[in-house]
CSV table of C-alpha atoms in Angstrom, one decimal:
chain,number,residue,atom,x,y,z
A,1,MET,CA,16.9,107.1,85.9
A,2,HIS,CA,14.6,104.0,86.5
A,3,LEU,CA,14.7,100.3,86.4
A,4,ILE,CA,11.1,99.0,85.3
A,5,PRO,CA,10.1,95.5,85.5
A,6,ALA,CA,9.8,93.9,81.8
A,7,PRO,CA,9.5,90.5,80.5
A,8,ALA,CA,13.0,90.2,80.1
A,9,GLY,CA,13.6,91.3,83.7
A,10,VAL,CA,14.3,95.4,84.0
A,11,LEU,CA,14.7,98.1,81.5
A,12,GLU,CA,16.4,101.1,82.1
A,13,VAL,CA,14.5,104.1,81.6
A,14,ASP,CA,15.1,108.0,81.2
A,15,ALA,CA,12.2,110.1,81.6
A,16,LEU,CA,12.1,113.8,81.2
A,17,TRP,CA,8.8,115.3,82.5
A,18,GLN,CA,8.1,118.9,81.8
A,19,GLN,CA,8.3,121.4,84.7
A,20,ASP,CA,9.3,118.0,86.4
A,21,ASN,CA,6.1,117.2,87.0
A,22,PRO,CA,4.7,114.2,84.9
A,23,ASN,CA,1.3,115.7,85.4
A,24,ASP,CA,1.8,119.0,84.2
A,25,PRO,CA,-1.3,120.7,83.3
A,26,ASN,CA,0.3,122.3,80.0
A,27,THR,CA,1.8,119.1,78.5
A,28,ASP,CA,-0.5,116.7,76.9
A,29,THR,CA,2.2,114.7,74.7
A,30,VAL,CA,4.8,112.5,75.4
A,31,ALA,CA,7.5,111.2,73.1
A,32,LEU,CA,8.8,107.7,73.3
A,33,LEU,CA,12.2,107.3,71.4
A,34,CYS,CA,14.0,103.7,70.3
A,35,HIS,CA,17.6,103.7,69.8
A,36,PRO,CA,19.8,102.1,67.3
A,37,ASN,CA,21.2,98.1,67.2
A,38,PRO,CA,22.7,97.3,70.3
A,39,LEU,CA,25.0,94.4,68.5
A,40,PHE,CA,26.8,97.8,66.8
A,41,ASP,CA,27.0,99.7,70.2
A,42,GLY,CA,23.7,101.5,70.0
A,43,THR,CA,22.3,103.0,73.4
A,44,MET,CA,19.8,105.6,74.3
A,45,ASN,CA,22.5,107.9,74.8
A,46,ASN,CA,23.2,107.8,70.9
A,47,LYS,CA,23.4,111.2,69.4
A,48,VAL,CA,20.8,111.0,67.1
A,49,VAL,CA,18.5,109.8,69.7
A,50,THR,CA,19.6,112.6,72.0
A,51,THR,CA,18.7,115.2,69.1
A,52,MET,CA,15.5,113.7,68.9
A,53,TYR,CA,15.2,113.8,72.6
A,54,ARG,CA,16.2,117.7,72.6
A,55,PHE,CA,13.7,118.3,69.9
A,56,ALA,CA,10.8,117.0,72.0
A,57,ARG,CA,12.1,118.5,75.3
A,58,ASP,CA,12.2,121.9,73.4
A,59,SER,CA,8.8,121.3,71.8
A,60,GLY,CA,7.2,121.0,75.4
A,61,MET,CA,6.7,117.4,75.2
A,62,HIS,CA,7.3,114.8,78.1
A,63,VAL,CA,10.5,112.4,76.7
A,64,VAL,CA,11.1,108.9,77.6
A,65,ARG,CA,14.0,107.0,76.2
A,66,PHE,CA,15.3,103.9,77.2
A,67,ASN,CA,17.8,100.8,76.9
A,68,PHE,CA,16.6,97.9,74.9
A,69,ARG,CA,17.2,94.7,76.7
A,70,GLY,CA,20.8,93.7,77.3
A,71,VAL,CA,21.7,97.1,77.1
A,72,GLY,CA,23.2,99.3,79.8
A,73,GLN,CA,21.4,98.3,83.1
A,74,SER,CA,18.4,96.5,81.1
A,75,THR,CA,18.6,92.9,81.5
A,76,GLY,CA,18.0,90.1,78.9
A,77,GLU,CA,19.5,89.5,75.4
A,78,HIS,CA,19.1,90.9,72.1
A,79,ASP,CA,16.0,89.6,70.3
A,80,TYR,CA,16.5,90.9,66.7
A,81,ALA,CA,13.1,93.4,67.0
A,82,ASP,CA,10.5,91.1,68.0
A,83,GLY,CA,11.5,91.2,72.0
A,84,GLU,CA,12.6,95.3,71.4
A,85,VAL,CA,9.0,95.9,70.2
A,86,VAL,CA,7.6,94.5,73.5
A,87,ASP,CA,10.5,96.3,75.4
A,88,ALA,CA,9.0,99.6,74.1
A,89,MET,CA,5.2,98.7,74.5
A,90,THR,CA,6.2,98.0,78.2
A,91,VAL,CA,7.8,101.3,78.4
A,92,LEU,CA,4.8,102.7,77.0
A,93,GLN,CA,2.7,101.0,79.3
A,94,TRP,CA,4.7,102.4,82.4
A,95,ILE,CA,4.5,105.9,80.6
A,96,ALA,CA,0.6,105.4,80.9
A,97,GLU,CA,0.8,104.8,84.6
A,98,GLN,CA,3.0,107.8,85.1
A,99,THR,CA,1.4,110.6,83.5
A,100,GLY,CA,-1.8,111.6,81.9
A,101,ALA,CA,-0.4,112.8,78.7
A,102,ARG,CA,-2.2,110.9,76.1
A,103,LYS,CA,-0.8,112.4,72.7
A,104,LEU,CA,2.1,110.1,71.5
A,105,TRP,CA,5.0,111.1,69.4
A,106,LEU,CA,6.9,108.1,68.6
A,107,GLY,CA,10.6,108.4,67.0
A,108,GLY,CA,13.5,105.8,66.3
A,109,PHE,CA,16.8,105.6,64.8
A,110,SER,CA,18.2,103.2,62.6
A,111,PHE,CA,17.3,99.6,64.0
A,112,GLY,CA,15.4,101.9,66.6
A,113,GLY,CA,13.7,103.3,63.5
A,114,TYR,CA,12.5,99.8,62.3
A,115,VAL,CA,11.2,98.8,65.8
A,116,THR,CA,9.2,102.0,66.1
A,117,ALA,CA,7.4,101.3,62.9
A,118,ARG,CA,6.5,97.9,64.6
A,119,VAL,CA,5.5,99.9,67.7
A,120,ALA,CA,3.4,102.1,65.8
A,121,GLU,CA,1.5,99.3,64.3
A,122,GLN,CA,0.9,97.8,67.7
A,123,VAL,CA,-0.1,101.0,69.0
A,124,LEU,CA,-2.8,101.6,66.0
A,125,GLU,CA,-3.8,97.9,65.5
A,126,ALA,CA,-3.3,96.1,68.7
A,127,SER,CA,-3.5,98.7,71.7
A,128,HIS,CA,-6.3,97.0,73.7
A,129,ILE,CA,-4.2,94.1,74.1
A,130,TRP,CA,-1.6,96.2,75.7
A,131,ASP,CA,-4.1,98.4,77.3
A,132,VAL,CA,-2.8,101.5,76.1
A,133,SER,CA,-5.8,102.0,73.6
A,134,ASP,CA,-6.5,105.8,75.2
A,135,PHE,CA,-3.1,106.9,73.4
A,136,GLU,CA,-3.4,109.1,70.4
A,137,LEU,CA,-0.5,108.8,67.9
A,138,ILE,CA,0.1,112.2,66.4
A,139,ASN,CA,3.8,111.1,64.7
A,140,ILE,CA,6.0,108.5,63.6
A,141,ALA,CA,9.3,109.9,63.0
A,142,LEU,CA,11.7,107.2,61.4
A,143,ILE,CA,15.4,108.5,61.1
A,144,ALA,CA,17.6,106.4,58.6
A,145,PRO,CA,15.3,103.4,59.6
A,146,SER,CA,16.8,100.0,59.0
A,147,VAL,CA,14.5,98.8,56.7
A,148,GLU,CA,17.2,97.2,54.4
A,149,LYS,CA,18.5,94.8,56.9
A,150,ASN,CA,14.7,93.9,58.6
A,151,ASP,CA,11.9,93.0,56.7
A,152,SER,CA,9.7,95.9,56.2
A,153,SER,CA,7.6,94.6,53.2
A,154,ASP,CA,4.5,94.0,55.3
A,155,ILE,CA,4.7,97.4,57.4
A,156,ASP,CA,1.6,99.8,56.8
A,157,LEU,CA,1.7,103.2,58.4
A,158,PRO,CA,-0.7,106.0,58.3
A,159,ALA,CA,0.9,108.4,55.6
A,160,ASP,CA,-0.5,111.6,57.3
A,161,LYS,CA,1.4,111.0,60.7
A,162,THR,CA,4.7,109.3,59.5
A,163,PHE,CA,8.1,110.8,58.0
A,164,GLU,CA,11.2,109.6,57.5
A,165,ILE,CA,14.7,111.5,57.4
A,166,TYR,CA,18.0,110.2,55.9
A,167,GLY,CA,21.3,111.1,54.3
A,168,ASN,CA,21.8,110.4,50.8
A,169,ALA,CA,25.5,109.4,51.9
A,170,ASP,CA,24.1,106.9,54.1
A,171,GLU,CA,26.9,104.2,54.5
A,172,VAL,CA,24.9,101.8,56.9
A,173,ILE,CA,21.4,101.3,55.0
A,174,ASP,CA,21.1,101.9,51.1
A,175,PRO,CA,19.4,105.2,50.6
A,176,ALA,CA,17.4,103.8,47.7
A,177,LYS,CA,15.8,101.3,49.9
A,178,MET,CA,14.7,103.9,52.5
A,179,GLN,CA,13.4,106.0,49.3
A,180,ALA,CA,11.6,102.9,48.2
A,181,PHE,CA,10.1,102.2,51.7
A,182,ALA,CA,8.8,105.8,51.9
A,183,ASP,CA,7.4,105.8,48.4
A,184,ARG,CA,5.5,102.3,49.3
A,185,LEU,CA,3.7,104.3,52.1
A,186,GLY,CA,3.5,107.7,50.7
A,187,ILE,CA,5.1,109.2,53.3
A,188,ALA,CA,6.9,112.4,53.6
A,189,VAL,CA,11.0,112.3,53.2
A,190,SER,CA,13.6,114.6,53.8
A,191,VAL,CA,17.0,113.8,52.5
A,192,VAL,CA,20.2,115.5,54.2
A,193,ASP,CA,22.5,115.9,51.2
A,194,GLY,CA,25.7,114.5,52.0
A,195,ALA,CA,25.0,113.3,55.4
A,196,GLY,CA,26.0,109.8,56.7
A,197,HIS,CA,24.2,107.3,58.8
A,198,PHE,CA,25.1,108.9,61.9
A,199,PHE,CA,24.5,112.7,60.8
A,200,HIS,CA,28.1,113.6,61.8
A,201,GLY,CA,28.1,117.4,61.7
A,202,ARG,CA,24.5,117.8,60.8
A,203,LEU,CA,22.6,117.1,63.8
A,204,SER,CA,21.3,120.8,64.0
A,205,GLU,CA,19.9,120.4,60.5
A,206,LEU,CA,18.0,117.0,61.5
A,207,LYS,CA,16.7,119.0,64.5
A,208,LYS,CA,15.1,121.5,62.3
A,209,LEU,CA,13.5,118.8,60.0
A,210,LEU,CA,11.9,117.1,63.1
A,211,GLU,CA,10.7,120.7,64.0
A,212,HIS,CA,9.2,120.9,60.3
A,213,HIS,CA,7.7,117.6,60.2
A,214,SER,CA,6.1,117.2,63.4
A,215,VAL,CA,2.6,118.3,64.3
A,216,SER,CA,3.9,120.2,67.3
A,217,GLY,CA,6.4,122.3,65.1
A,218,ARG,CA,3.4,123.5,62.9
């Protein structure tokens, strides 16, 4: 576990490096994961985030997850996505200092899915501002993204790199809203029949879908 400097103080970061070596010569991809809403007990140890973590690890990627500001040992206060995007970009800057891996797999769940979409936009459109322009974004994984409770009307993501997974029994975010979001962007979607927001009892299916949709899994 690392505590890294950040605009709101420090961020708690958990990094898994393949072969325990951030510069493992056989690893060119790093996954950055964003967790659900801290106001509802969301942390980087959430089981859906952990499923993404295991997927990325087992696919041969370096994996980095972190706690947003105000969660765990990360300092600061919840900032309704704006500050959390800054947190994620701060972690990405830290990743750039740790490893030469430059293919980037972004994944987020719920509130973290919304933040991931915004982070992807920063990487694609403003990477020079953050000094992370040498990253190549290969996938954007949005797991039950909070597109209903956060304004997603202006989000624009590359359809060939982005996919969405949600359950049609989601009790937190309206499945119809998630489908409409995906339709607007023209992105690939997998719907887990009967699954609720937290994919209780369905995490193995979720992992298989991550493998199915991701570049590394093809």
